[in-house]
Coordinates of C-alpha atoms in Angstrom, one line a residue:
M17 CA 25.4 -14.5 181.2
K18 CA 24.3 -13.5 184.8
N19 CA 20.8 -12.1 185.2
S20 CA 19.8 -13.2 181.7
I21 CA 17.2 -15.5 180.4
W22 CA 17.6 -17.3 177.0
L23 CA 14.5 -18.4 175.2
L24 CA 15.0 -20.8 172.3
L25 CA 12.2 -20.9 169.8
F26 CA 12.1 -23.4 166.9
F27 CA 10.1 -22.7 163.7
C28 CA 9.4 -25.4 161.2
Q29 CA 7.9 -23.7 158.1
I30 CA 9.9 -23.4 154.9
K31 CA 13.0 -24.6 156.5
A32 CA 14.1 -25.2 160.1
Y33 CA 16.1 -22.6 161.9
A34 CA 16.5 -21.3 165.4
Q35 CA 15.9 -17.8 166.8
F36 CA 17.1 -16.5 170.1
V37 CA 15.4 -13.9 172.2
Q38 CA 17.5 -12.4 175.0
L39 CA 16.0 -10.8 178.1
E40 CA 18.4 -8.9 180.2
K41 CA 18.0 -7.2 183.5
D42 CA 19.4 -3.8 182.4
K43 CA 18.8 -3.9 178.6
I44 CA 15.4 -5.4 177.6
L45 CA 15.0 -6.1 173.9
T46 CA 11.5 -7.3 174.3
P47 CA 9.7 -6.1 177.5
R48 CA 7.4 -9.1 177.8
I49 CA 6.7 -12.3 175.9
G50 CA 3.3 -13.8 176.1
I51 CA 2.4 -17.4 175.0
G52 CA -1.4 -17.9 175.0
T53 CA -2.0 -14.4 176.3
S54 CA -1.9 -10.9 174.9
N55 CA -1.2 -9.3 178.3
P56 CA 1.9 -11.0 179.7
L57 CA 2.6 -10.2 183.4
K58 CA 6.2 -11.4 183.5
P59 CA 9.1 -11.3 181.1
L60 CA 7.9 -14.7 179.9
H61 CA 4.2 -15.5 180.6
L62 CA 2.8 -18.9 179.5
N63 CA -1.0 -19.1 179.8
G64 CA -1.9 -22.8 179.3
S65 CA -0.1 -26.1 179.4
A66 CA 3.4 -26.9 178.3
L67 CA 4.8 -30.2 177.2
F68 CA 8.5 -31.0 177.5
T69 CA 9.8 -34.2 175.9
S70 CA 13.3 -35.5 175.1
D71 CA 15.1 -38.6 174.0
E72 CA 18.1 -37.6 176.0
P73 CA 19.0 -39.6 179.1
L74 CA 19.4 -36.5 181.3
E75 CA 17.1 -33.7 182.4
N76 CA 14.5 -32.2 180.1
I77 CA 14.3 -29.0 182.1
M78 CA 17.0 -27.5 184.2
I79 CA 16.3 -24.5 186.5
G80 CA 18.9 -23.4 189.1
T81 CA 21.1 -20.9 190.6
N82 CA 24.7 -20.7 192.0
E83 CA 23.8 -17.8 194.3
S84 CA 23.3 -18.2 198.0
I85 CA 19.6 -17.3 197.8
D86 CA 16.3 -19.2 197.8
A87 CA 15.2 -21.4 195.0
K88 CA 14.4 -20.2 191.5
L89 CA 11.5 -22.6 191.0
V90 CA 8.1 -22.1 192.7
V91 CA 5.1 -24.3 192.0
Y92 CA 1.8 -23.4 193.6
S93 CA -1.9 -24.1 193.1
R94 CA -5.0 -22.3 194.4
N95 CA -7.6 -24.8 193.4
F96 CA -9.2 -27.6 195.5
G97 CA -7.4 -30.4 193.7
N98 CA -3.8 -31.6 193.7
G99 CA -1.2 -28.9 193.3
V100 CA 1.5 -31.0 191.7
I101 CA 1.1 -34.5 190.2
I102 CA 4.2 -36.6 189.4
D103 CA 3.2 -39.6 187.3
A104 CA 6.6 -41.1 186.5
L105 CA 6.4 -44.6 185.2
S106 CA 9.9 -46.0 185.4
T107 CA 11.4 -49.5 185.4
P108 CA 11.0 -51.5 188.6
G109 CA 13.3 -50.2 191.2
G110 CA 13.3 -46.7 189.7
Y111 CA 12.1 -43.6 191.5
G112 CA 9.2 -41.4 190.5
L113 CA 10.9 -38.6 192.4
L114 CA 14.6 -38.5 193.4
V115 CA 15.8 -35.7 195.7
K116 CA 19.5 -35.4 196.2
G117 CA 19.8 -33.4 199.4
S118 CA 17.6 -32.5 202.3
A119 CA 13.8 -32.0 201.9
H120 CA 11.3 -30.1 204.0
I121 CA 7.5 -30.6 203.8
A122 CA 5.4 -27.9 205.6
G123 CA 2.4 -30.2 206.0
N124 CA 1.4 -33.8 206.2
L125 CA 3.1 -36.5 204.2
S126 CA 1.0 -39.5 203.4
K127 CA 2.5 -42.7 201.9
A128 CA 1.8 -46.3 201.4
G129 CA 5.1 -47.3 203.1
G130 CA 8.5 -46.0 203.9
T131 CA 12.1 -47.0 204.6
F132 CA 15.5 -45.7 205.1
K133 CA 17.9 -47.1 202.4
I134 CA 21.7 -46.9 202.9
D135 CA 24.8 -48.6 201.6
H136 CA 25.1 -51.8 203.6
P137 CA 27.6 -51.1 206.4
Q138 CA 29.2 -54.6 206.0
D139 CA 29.3 -54.5 202.2
P140 CA 28.7 -50.9 201.1
L141 CA 30.0 -51.4 197.5
N142 CA 27.7 -54.3 196.7
K143 CA 24.6 -54.2 198.9
Y144 CA 21.9 -51.9 200.2
L145 CA 20.3 -52.0 203.7
S146 CA 16.7 -51.0 204.3
H147 CA 14.6 -50.7 207.4
S148 CA 10.9 -49.9 207.6
F149 CA 9.5 -46.8 209.4
V150 CA 7.7 -47.4 212.7
E151 CA 4.1 -46.4 212.2
S152 CA 1.4 -45.4 214.7
P153 CA -2.2 -44.0 214.6
E154 CA -0.9 -41.3 217.0
M155 CA 1.9 -38.7 216.7
I156 CA 4.2 -40.4 219.1
N157 CA 7.7 -39.4 220.2
I158 CA 10.0 -42.1 221.6
Y159 CA 12.8 -41.5 224.2
S160 CA 15.0 -44.3 225.6
G161 CA 18.2 -45.1 227.4
N162 CA 20.0 -47.2 230.1
I163 CA 20.6 -46.1 233.7
T164 CA 22.0 -47.8 236.8
T165 CA 20.4 -47.3 240.2
D166 CA 22.4 -46.2 243.2
A167 CA 23.1 -47.9 246.5
H168 CA 19.5 -47.3 247.5
G169 CA 18.1 -48.7 244.3
I170 CA 17.2 -45.2 243.0
A171 CA 17.9 -43.5 239.7
Q172 CA 16.8 -40.1 238.3
V173 CA 16.2 -40.0 234.6
S174 CA 16.5 -36.6 233.0
L175 CA 14.6 -36.0 229.8
P176 CA 15.3 -33.2 227.3
A177 CA 14.3 -29.7 228.6
Y178 CA 11.6 -29.4 225.9
F179 CA 10.0 -32.8 226.8
E180 CA 6.9 -31.6 228.7
A181 CA 6.4 -28.7 226.4
L182 CA 6.2 -31.0 223.4
N183 CA 4.5 -34.2 224.8
A184 CA 1.5 -35.4 226.7
D185 CA 0.1 -38.8 227.7
F186 CA 3.3 -40.3 229.0
R187 CA 3.9 -44.1 228.9
Y188 CA 6.7 -46.0 230.5
Q189 CA 8.5 -49.3 229.9
L190 CA 11.3 -50.7 232.1
T191 CA 13.5 -53.8 231.6
V192 CA 16.1 -54.9 234.2
I193 CA 19.4 -56.1 232.7
G194 CA 21.7 -58.8 234.1
V195 CA 20.0 -59.7 237.4
F196 CA 16.6 -60.9 238.6
A197 CA 15.1 -57.8 240.2
Q198 CA 12.0 -55.7 240.1
A199 CA 11.9 -52.1 238.7
I200 CA 9.2 -49.6 239.0
V201 CA 8.6 -45.9 238.1
S202 CA 8.5 -44.6 241.6
K203 CA 7.9 -41.0 240.6
K204 CA 6.2 -39.9 237.4
I205 CA 7.6 -37.3 235.0
K206 CA 7.8 -33.8 236.6
E207 CA 10.0 -31.0 235.4
N208 CA 11.3 -33.3 232.7
T209 CA 12.6 -35.9 235.2
F210 CA 11.2 -39.2 236.5
E211 CA 12.5 -41.7 239.1
I212 CA 13.2 -45.4 238.8
K213 CA 13.4 -47.7 241.8
T214 CA 14.8 -51.3 241.8
S215 CA 14.5 -54.0 244.4
T216 CA 18.3 -54.4 244.4
P217 CA 21.0 -51.7 244.4
H218 CA 23.3 -50.9 241.5
T219 CA 20.9 -52.5 239.0
E220 CA 21.0 -51.5 235.3
V221 CA 17.7 -50.7 233.8
S222 CA 16.7 -50.1 230.2
W223 CA 13.9 -47.5 230.0
Q224 CA 11.6 -46.2 227.3
V225 CA 9.2 -43.3 227.5
T226 CA 6.7 -42.3 224.8
G227 CA 4.6 -39.2 224.5
T228 CA 2.1 -37.9 222.1
R229 CA 2.8 -34.5 220.5
K230 CA 0.9 -31.5 221.8
D231 CA 2.6 -28.7 219.9
E232 CA 0.4 -26.2 218.1
W233 CA 0.9 -27.7 214.6
A234 CA 0.0 -31.3 215.9
L235 CA -3.1 -30.1 217.7
Q236 CA -4.3 -28.2 214.6
N237 CA -3.5 -31.1 212.2
P238 CA -4.6 -34.4 213.9
I239 CA -4.2 -37.6 212.0
K240 CA -7.4 -38.9 210.4
V241 CA -6.9 -42.6 211.1
E242 CA -10.1 -43.8 209.3
E243 CA -12.0 -41.7 206.8
E244 CA -14.5 -42.2 204.0
K245 CA -13.2 -41.8 200.4
P246 CA -14.8 -38.9 198.5
M247 CA -17.3 -39.9 195.8
T248 CA -14.7 -39.3 193.0
E249 CA -12.4 -41.9 194.6
K250 CA -14.9 -44.6 195.7
G251 CA -14.5 -47.9 193.9
K252 CA -10.8 -47.1 193.1
L253 CA -7.7 -48.4 194.8
L254 CA -5.2 -45.7 196.0
N255 CA -2.0 -47.5 195.0
N256 CA -3.1 -49.0 191.6

């Protein structure tokens, strides 16, 4: 039933039976139910810990909505420790957390390693294909492409309109393709464009430009490349 919450309570005293408590938006049979509290603040208020176990192969808890609105599950923490801990010990190759769909993290993501994993393009029904992420101690963005110089050995490379607003500390790499020739960056990046010059005309050049992020979030959240472990974690290994 829409806008309803069903709470199933099991009692094991003289004999086992089930009792249902229905909380409806318009007709409230019980204004609030408190577990571990005499002053519930919500229709169902649990003060303390909860344990959910099941021998079923599927989900122990299911929370969701079919409406076109934001999520029905919010998890937050106001202490100085970890907000949510997932300690899922599964068989080798299993996942501690499996997200089917897109995910957004409004903060830093730290990990021991990372890959993309897809169905193998040459044998999608029988194999997977994985590639490792490219790591760096800096927040680096990479831009690349191929371009051919004109009759004067000149080529103008146009970068995205946001390039200089997002990046700083530009670095260049050029590789000539197909002929023995020299290639230089004859004009550095200005107004999201730079110039390549080759010693011979009509020369194809593969180029790569990197920049470090300078957006507001990146400036306020620099990567701590090396740091001391807190006293509570000294003598312990992170991934054991």
